[in-house]
Short mmCIF file of C-alpha atoms and ligand atoms in Angstrom, two decimals:
data_model
loop_
_atom_site.label_atom_id
_atom_site.label_comp_id
_atom_site.label_asym_id
_atom_site.label_seq_id
_atom_site.Cartn_x
_atom_site.Cartn_y
_atom_site.Cartn_z
CA MET M 1 -71.67 36.35 -11.53
CA LEU M 2 -67.85 35.54 -10.96
CA PHE M 3 -68.36 31.80 -11.43
CA SER M 4 -70.69 32.42 -14.95
CA PRO M 5 -69.56 32.25 -18.72
CA TYR M 6 -68.88 35.26 -20.32
CA THR M 7 -68.55 35.43 -23.92
CA ILE M 8 -66.31 37.66 -26.40
CA ARG M 9 -66.77 37.49 -30.19
CA ASP M 10 -66.06 33.45 -31.06
CA VAL M 11 -64.37 32.86 -27.42
CA THR M 12 -66.22 31.81 -24.70
CA LEU M 13 -64.41 31.97 -20.53
CA LYS M 14 -66.06 29.10 -18.07
CA ASN M 15 -66.15 31.90 -15.31
CA ARG M 16 -65.31 36.07 -15.30
CA ILE M 17 -61.55 35.92 -13.33
CA VAL M 18 -58.79 36.24 -15.22
CA MET M 19 -54.91 36.52 -14.24
CA SER M 20 -53.34 39.88 -15.01
CA PRO M 21 -50.79 39.77 -17.14
CA MET M 22 -47.37 39.97 -14.76
CA CYS M 23 -44.27 40.21 -15.88
CA MET M 24 -41.79 37.11 -14.78
CA TYR M 25 -38.10 38.20 -16.05
CA ALA M 26 -37.69 34.67 -16.09
CA CYS M 27 -35.58 34.36 -19.94
CA ASP M 28 -32.96 33.04 -18.64
CA ARG M 29 -31.57 33.22 -22.03
CA GLU M 30 -31.92 36.33 -22.40
CA ASP M 31 -33.65 36.05 -25.99
CA GLY M 32 -37.75 36.15 -25.69
CA THR M 33 -38.36 32.06 -25.75
CA VAL M 34 -40.63 30.38 -23.36
CA HIS M 35 -38.85 28.85 -20.29
CA ASN M 36 -39.98 25.76 -17.89
CA TRP M 37 -41.17 28.20 -15.72
CA HIS M 38 -43.20 29.94 -18.14
CA LEU M 39 -45.05 26.25 -18.86
CA ILE M 40 -45.27 26.06 -15.00
CA HIS M 41 -46.99 29.11 -13.84
CA TYR M 42 -49.15 29.78 -16.11
CA ALA M 43 -50.90 26.16 -16.20
CA THR M 44 -50.96 25.78 -12.41
CA ARG M 45 -53.12 28.50 -13.02
CA ALA M 46 -55.61 27.33 -15.30
CA VAL M 47 -55.20 23.94 -12.89
CA GLY M 48 -56.38 26.39 -10.90
CA GLN M 49 -59.61 27.43 -12.42
CA VAL M 50 -59.01 30.79 -13.23
CA GLY M 51 -61.17 31.30 -16.20
CA LEU M 52 -58.75 33.91 -18.88
CA ILE M 53 -55.01 34.34 -18.22
CA ILE M 54 -53.30 37.00 -19.60
CA VAL M 55 -49.20 36.08 -19.88
CA GLU M 56 -46.94 38.93 -19.39
CA ALA M 57 -46.29 41.79 -21.38
CA THR M 58 -44.03 40.36 -24.37
CA ALA M 59 -42.21 42.37 -26.32
CA VAL M 60 -42.81 42.63 -29.77
CA THR M 61 -39.70 44.67 -30.78
CA LYS M 62 -36.25 43.35 -28.68
CA GLN M 63 -35.12 47.37 -27.87
CA GLY M 64 -39.34 47.38 -26.95
CA ARG M 65 -37.86 44.84 -23.69
CA ILE M 66 -38.24 45.91 -20.14
CA SER M 67 -35.47 44.27 -19.40
CA ALA M 68 -33.06 41.05 -21.64
CA ARG M 69 -34.91 38.24 -18.72
CA ASP M 70 -38.42 39.32 -20.93
CA LEU M 71 -40.25 37.39 -22.98
CA GLY M 72 -41.18 38.40 -26.80
CA ILE M 73 -42.53 38.00 -29.50
CA TRP M 74 -40.56 39.57 -32.12
CA ASP M 75 -39.12 36.48 -34.15
CA ASP M 76 -40.76 33.57 -35.31
CA ASP M 77 -38.68 31.39 -33.65
CA HIS M 78 -40.96 32.51 -30.27
CA ILE M 79 -44.35 30.91 -31.86
CA ASP M 80 -43.04 27.06 -31.22
CA GLY M 81 -42.37 28.17 -27.26
CA LEU M 82 -45.71 29.68 -26.37
CA ARG M 83 -47.48 27.04 -28.47
CA THR M 84 -46.73 25.25 -26.07
CA LEU M 85 -47.88 27.08 -23.46
CA THR M 86 -51.38 27.34 -25.18
CA SER M 87 -51.70 24.61 -25.04
CA LEU M 88 -50.74 23.68 -21.92
CA VAL M 89 -52.72 26.02 -20.87
CA HIS M 90 -55.60 24.83 -22.68
CA GLU M 91 -55.54 20.66 -21.55
CA GLN M 92 -56.55 22.02 -18.53
CA GLY M 93 -59.75 23.98 -19.83
CA ALA M 94 -58.46 27.56 -19.46
CA LYS M 95 -58.02 29.73 -22.66
CA ILE M 96 -55.06 32.03 -22.51
CA GLY M 97 -54.17 35.50 -24.45
CA ILE M 98 -51.36 37.41 -24.49
CA GLN M 99 -50.34 41.48 -23.35
CA LEU M 100 -48.08 42.90 -26.69
CA ALA M 101 -45.90 45.20 -25.17
CA HIS M 102 -43.46 47.83 -25.74
CA ALA M 103 -41.66 49.41 -22.87
CA GLY M 104 -40.68 52.75 -24.77
CA ARG M 105 -38.03 55.00 -22.85
CA LYS M 106 -38.73 52.57 -19.82
CA ALA M 107 -36.47 49.69 -21.52
CA THR M 108 -33.71 49.06 -19.65
CA VAL M 109 -32.23 46.85 -22.83
CA ALA M 110 -29.42 47.46 -23.73
CA GLY M 111 -29.13 49.61 -27.07
CA GLU M 112 -30.94 52.45 -28.74
CA ILE M 113 -34.10 53.22 -26.32
CA PHE M 114 -37.54 54.99 -27.76
CA ALA M 115 -40.05 56.95 -27.33
CA PRO M 116 -42.64 59.57 -29.08
CA SER M 117 -40.21 62.87 -26.87
CA PRO M 118 -36.25 62.80 -25.74
CA ILE M 119 -37.43 63.04 -21.97
CA PRO M 120 -36.06 60.24 -19.47
CA PHE M 121 -39.10 58.78 -16.62
CA ASP M 122 -36.72 59.98 -14.02
CA ASP M 123 -33.04 60.69 -13.09
CA THR M 124 -32.04 57.35 -13.19
CA MET M 125 -33.34 56.57 -16.44
CA ARG M 126 -32.27 56.93 -19.80
CA THR M 127 -32.82 60.11 -22.07
CA PRO M 128 -34.47 57.88 -24.74
CA LYS M 129 -34.28 58.73 -29.09
CA GLU M 130 -37.24 60.77 -30.73
CA MET M 131 -39.07 58.17 -33.12
CA THR M 132 -38.54 59.21 -36.78
CA LYS M 133 -41.54 58.60 -39.08
CA ILE M 134 -40.02 55.70 -40.22
CA ASP M 135 -39.93 54.19 -36.12
CA ILE M 136 -43.10 54.14 -35.94
CA GLU M 137 -44.19 52.72 -38.81
CA GLU M 138 -41.13 50.07 -38.03
CA THR M 139 -43.07 49.73 -33.95
CA ILE M 140 -46.04 49.51 -35.28
CA HIS M 141 -45.27 46.46 -37.97
CA ALA M 142 -44.08 44.76 -35.15
CA PHE M 143 -47.37 45.48 -32.93
CA GLN M 144 -48.60 43.91 -36.15
CA GLN M 145 -46.44 41.30 -36.46
CA GLY M 146 -46.56 40.05 -32.77
CA ALA M 147 -50.46 39.69 -33.24
CA ARG M 148 -50.14 37.69 -36.02
CA ARG M 149 -47.69 35.36 -34.10
CA ALA M 150 -50.07 35.35 -31.52
CA LYS M 151 -53.06 33.98 -33.82
CA GLU M 152 -50.00 31.02 -34.89
CA ALA M 153 -49.60 30.11 -31.09
CA ARG M 154 -53.08 29.90 -31.12
CA PHE M 155 -54.32 32.29 -28.68
CA ASP M 156 -57.58 33.23 -27.82
CA VAL M 157 -57.42 37.05 -26.64
CA ILE M 158 -55.08 39.75 -27.79
CA GLU M 159 -53.83 42.64 -25.49
CA ILE M 160 -52.65 45.52 -26.57
CA HIS M 161 -50.39 47.30 -23.14
CA ALA M 162 -51.23 50.76 -23.25
CA ALA M 163 -50.68 51.58 -19.63
CA HIS M 164 -47.91 51.95 -17.00
CA GLY M 165 -46.41 54.50 -19.20
CA TYR M 166 -44.87 51.77 -21.61
CA LEU M 167 -44.54 53.20 -25.39
CA ILE M 168 -47.81 53.78 -26.75
CA ASN M 169 -48.91 55.48 -22.89
CA GLU M 170 -46.45 57.41 -23.80
CA PHE M 171 -47.77 58.42 -26.88
CA LEU M 172 -51.02 59.31 -24.83
CA SER M 173 -50.25 61.47 -22.62
CA PRO M 174 -49.39 65.11 -23.21
CA LEU M 175 -46.84 64.86 -20.06
CA THR M 176 -44.47 62.11 -22.44
CA ASN M 177 -45.41 63.32 -25.65
CA LYS M 178 -44.44 66.74 -26.46
CA ARG M 179 -44.56 66.38 -30.81
CA THR M 180 -45.82 68.61 -32.93
CA ASP M 181 -46.31 66.49 -36.11
CA GLU M 182 -49.01 64.41 -36.58
CA TYR M 183 -48.63 62.32 -33.70
CA GLY M 184 -48.46 64.80 -31.15
CA GLY M 185 -51.03 68.01 -29.85
CA GLU M 186 -54.51 66.78 -30.78
CA ASN M 187 -53.42 63.78 -32.28
CA ARG M 188 -51.67 62.41 -29.15
CA TYR M 189 -54.40 58.82 -29.92
CA ARG M 190 -53.08 58.05 -33.77
CA PHE M 191 -50.61 55.88 -32.76
CA LEU M 192 -52.31 53.80 -29.83
CA SER M 193 -55.32 53.64 -33.58
CA GLU M 194 -53.08 52.69 -36.05
CA VAL M 195 -51.97 49.95 -34.06
CA ILE M 196 -55.14 49.21 -33.28
CA GLU M 197 -56.03 48.93 -36.64
CA ALA M 198 -52.72 46.53 -37.55
CA VAL M 199 -53.95 44.18 -35.17
CA LYS M 200 -56.92 43.69 -36.32
CA GLU M 201 -55.82 43.42 -40.35
CA VAL M 202 -54.14 40.00 -39.47
CA TRP M 203 -56.68 39.65 -35.80
CA ASP M 204 -60.06 38.71 -35.75
CA GLY M 205 -60.35 37.29 -32.28
CA PRO M 206 -60.85 39.42 -28.94
CA LEU M 207 -59.51 42.14 -28.16
CA PHE M 208 -58.51 44.06 -25.00
CA VAL M 209 -56.69 47.45 -24.55
CA ARG M 210 -54.78 48.03 -21.11
CA ILE M 211 -55.20 51.35 -19.84
CA SER M 212 -53.43 53.44 -17.10
CA ALA M 213 -56.84 55.52 -17.06
CA SER M 214 -55.29 58.33 -14.28
CA ASP M 215 -51.60 59.70 -14.47
CA TYR M 216 -51.89 60.57 -11.21
CA HIS M 217 -50.32 64.22 -12.32
CA PRO M 218 -52.26 67.53 -12.41
CA ASP M 219 -51.31 68.18 -16.17
CA GLY M 220 -51.59 64.39 -16.97
CA LEU M 221 -54.81 62.53 -18.10
CA LYS M 222 -57.78 61.33 -15.98
CA VAL M 223 -60.91 59.14 -16.91
CA ASN M 224 -62.17 61.98 -17.82
CA ASP M 225 -59.53 61.94 -21.29
CA TYR M 226 -59.89 58.16 -21.07
CA ILE M 227 -63.68 58.37 -21.67
CA GLU M 228 -63.18 59.59 -25.00
CA TYR M 229 -60.51 57.85 -25.98
CA ALA M 230 -62.30 54.43 -25.17
CA LYS M 231 -65.49 55.29 -27.45
CA ARG M 232 -63.18 55.39 -30.21
CA MET M 233 -61.14 52.27 -29.29
CA LYS M 234 -65.19 50.83 -29.68
CA ALA M 235 -65.59 52.25 -32.67
CA GLN M 236 -62.34 50.64 -33.41
CA GLY M 237 -63.78 46.67 -33.00
CA VAL M 238 -61.71 47.12 -29.33
CA ASP M 239 -63.82 45.06 -27.02
CA LEU M 240 -62.18 45.12 -23.65
CA ILE M 241 -60.40 48.09 -21.78
CA ASP M 242 -58.31 46.47 -19.52
CA VAL M 243 -58.75 49.63 -16.58
CA SER M 244 -55.27 49.93 -14.97
CA SER M 245 -53.88 53.40 -13.41
CA GLY M 246 -50.81 55.62 -13.50
CA ALA M 247 -46.74 54.71 -13.54
CA VAL M 248 -46.41 57.93 -16.62
CA VAL M 249 -44.34 59.63 -14.66
CA PRO M 250 -43.74 58.97 -11.21
CA ALA M 251 -45.87 60.05 -8.74
CA LYS M 252 -47.47 59.17 -5.40
CA ILE M 253 -50.86 56.66 -5.65
CA GLN M 254 -53.36 56.08 -2.87
CA VAL M 255 -53.66 52.49 -3.08
CA TYR M 256 -56.34 50.98 -1.29
CA PRO M 257 -58.88 47.09 -2.09
CA GLY M 258 -60.37 48.16 -4.78
CA TYR M 259 -58.36 51.54 -5.80
CA GLN M 260 -58.56 51.24 -9.67
CA VAL M 261 -62.52 49.90 -9.99
CA PRO M 262 -64.49 53.72 -9.74
CA PHE M 263 -61.78 54.23 -13.22
CA ALA M 264 -63.67 50.75 -15.05
CA GLU M 265 -66.81 52.14 -13.41
CA THR M 266 -66.87 55.06 -15.10
CA ILE M 267 -64.94 54.16 -18.37
CA ARG M 268 -67.87 50.90 -18.80
CA ARG M 269 -70.63 53.37 -18.26
CA GLU M 270 -69.64 56.49 -20.37
CA ALA M 271 -68.50 54.60 -22.73
CA ASP M 272 -70.95 51.49 -22.83
CA VAL M 273 -67.55 49.80 -23.24
CA ALA M 274 -67.18 46.34 -21.45
CA THR M 275 -64.51 46.71 -18.74
CA GLY M 276 -61.54 44.17 -16.86
CA ALA M 277 -61.48 45.73 -13.64
CA VAL M 278 -57.88 45.64 -11.36
CA GLY M 279 -56.05 46.92 -8.32
CA LEU M 280 -56.37 45.52 -4.94
CA ILE M 281 -59.20 42.78 -5.49
CA THR M 282 -58.54 40.12 -3.36
CA SER M 283 -61.58 38.27 -2.49
CA GLY M 284 -64.52 36.70 -4.06
CA LEU M 285 -66.86 38.79 -2.24
CA GLN M 286 -65.25 42.12 -3.48
CA ALA M 287 -65.61 40.35 -6.94
CA GLU M 288 -68.88 39.59 -7.02
CA GLU M 289 -69.95 43.16 -5.49
CA ILE M 290 -68.36 44.50 -8.67
CA LEU M 291 -69.75 42.27 -11.11
CA ARG M 292 -73.44 42.16 -9.61
CA ASN M 293 -73.06 46.19 -9.54
CA GLY M 294 -72.34 46.31 -12.76
CA ARG M 295 -69.03 48.28 -12.17
CA ALA M 296 -66.76 45.94 -14.43
CA ASP M 297 -67.23 43.09 -17.13
CA LEU M 298 -64.50 40.64 -16.22
CA ILE M 299 -62.12 40.98 -12.72
CA PHE M 300 -57.98 40.86 -12.45
CA ILE M 301 -56.55 39.23 -10.44
CA GLY M 302 -52.40 40.15 -9.96
CA ARG M 303 -50.71 39.28 -6.91
CA GLU M 304 -53.41 37.21 -5.29
CA LEU M 305 -53.26 34.82 -8.12
CA LEU M 306 -49.02 34.68 -7.22
CA ARG M 307 -50.10 34.02 -3.28
CA ASN M 308 -52.36 31.26 -4.75
CA PRO M 309 -53.14 29.65 -8.02
CA TYR M 310 -55.97 28.25 -6.43
CA TRP M 311 -57.91 31.82 -5.90
CA PRO M 312 -60.47 30.54 -7.54
CA LYS M 313 -61.29 27.99 -5.33
CA THR M 314 -61.15 30.49 -2.38
CA ALA M 315 -63.40 32.82 -4.10
CA ALA M 316 -66.23 30.15 -4.70
CA ASN M 317 -66.03 28.97 -1.21
CA GLU M 318 -66.16 32.19 0.01
CA LEU M 319 -69.08 32.44 -2.12
CA GLY M 320 -70.50 29.33 -1.07
CA ILE M 321 -70.38 28.23 -4.68
CA SER M 322 -69.42 24.68 -6.06
CA LEU M 323 -66.41 24.53 -8.06
CA GLU M 324 -65.46 21.33 -10.31
CA ALA M 325 -62.24 20.06 -9.50
CA PRO M 326 -59.59 18.75 -11.57
CA LYS M 327 -60.25 15.26 -11.43
CA PRO M 328 -57.20 13.47 -10.18
CA TYR M 329 -57.57 16.79 -7.34
CA ILE M 330 -61.76 15.37 -6.37
CA ARG M 331 -60.06 13.43 -3.18
CA GLY M 332 -58.95 16.55 -1.52
CA TRP M 333 -60.63 19.76 -3.18
C1 FMN X 401 -44.45 41.09 -10.56
C2 FMN X 401 -45.49 41.36 -11.17
C3 FMN X 401 -45.02 42.10 -12.48
C4 FMN X 401 -46.20 42.91 -13.73
N1 FMN X 401 -45.92 42.82 -14.61
C5 FMN X 401 -46.96 43.29 -15.51
C6 FMN X 401 -47.13 43.24 -16.94
O1 FMN X 401 -46.30 42.73 -17.83
N2 FMN X 401 -48.62 44.20 -17.49
C7 FMN X 401 -49.32 44.27 -16.97
O2 FMN X 401 -49.98 45.77 -17.58
N3 FMN X 401 -49.40 44.95 -15.77
C8 FMN X 401 -48.44 44.34 -14.92
N4 FMN X 401 -48.57 44.24 -13.73
C9 FMN X 401 -49.32 44.29 -12.80
C10 FMN X 401 -50.51 43.45 -12.40
O3 FMN X 401 -50.99 42.76 -13.89
C11 FMN X 401 -52.01 44.52 -11.76
O4 FMN X 401 -52.67 45.33 -12.55
C12 FMN X 401 -51.18 44.73 -10.97
O5 FMN X 401 -50.35 44.15 -9.66
C13 FMN X 401 -51.95 45.16 -9.77
O6 FMN X 401 -53.57 44.03 -9.26
P1 FMN X 401 -53.52 43.51 -7.88
O7 FMN X 401 -53.86 44.11 -6.69
O8 FMN X 401 -54.37 42.84 -8.15
O9 FMN X 401 -52.00 42.69 -7.96
C14 FMN X 401 -47.41 43.22 -12.91
C15 FMN X 401 -47.19 43.35 -11.21
C16 FMN X 401 -46.41 42.54 -10.81
C17 FMN X 401 -46.97 42.13 -9.49
#
């Protein structure tokens, strides 16, 4: 199944291998624009036969960057570079998505940083400003503008980053959202809901949301909470939930091959929504098992694709499948 096509809305992926979003912190000019590194890095994975490449967390506001070297989509000036990137990847037969992100209290850029509540991540990080209603409105608008620019840059998929303790995740979790207004308490989902609505006003292509399915904290969110959120996302027109976990608060996490797959499986079954599995998936057989047993719909590969841009070929060999070579590589494939 790993090498069977997968269609979401009007986009067909040639296989179910997705390059997981991974920050490169490679914007040397610190202006968020695409550099040669990004062009080479992503196009190489397209040559390597990845079906869908999701470009790293890309900041919808300047203050929403994890670091000053993050990729950005907060300005129309970013569109040209991103369009060059999508066209290079398309030329090599892959689809390309972008992860729209805001780092919230985990931003390390100079100046004010923002979060639902004024609580720092840990004692090495700054205390964020508690967002006002105007800050919230402006940020939702920034996600919408990011989506509009992504469309102009010809991305095939948008993924909203609601995981890993960044801004949207901070609104969802009771550990980081202590608000008493209409964005807190019972209404912690409201911010994500409004981001989804705003994005959908300008974007009718495939929409993914990445979540952290567990806070790994006794008072934090657990997979059951995310089943409910996933049902709401599906009702709002989200096509796939990309299921990661953790990083909301400092926590020790026991990791092992496929450790997050049970979350993707549970959400898929209980919320009846397509999911992506990610986290220490490194072999073709492992990926095939996940798909064949209906535990997820797409396989997101992170670090293994940093080590080996031709991982799809490695996985195909393991599964005894003959994978078509990029023409210039036929003699060495
Ligand atoms: C260098 C690096 C950068 C990452 N940047 C992001 C990111 O921008 N957005 C995101 O959601 N996850 C990010 N992640 C997490 C990966 O997408 C992935 O979920 C994680 O590495 C687990 O998958 P793996 O075991 O296949 O690497 C990053 C991971 C690495 C190693």
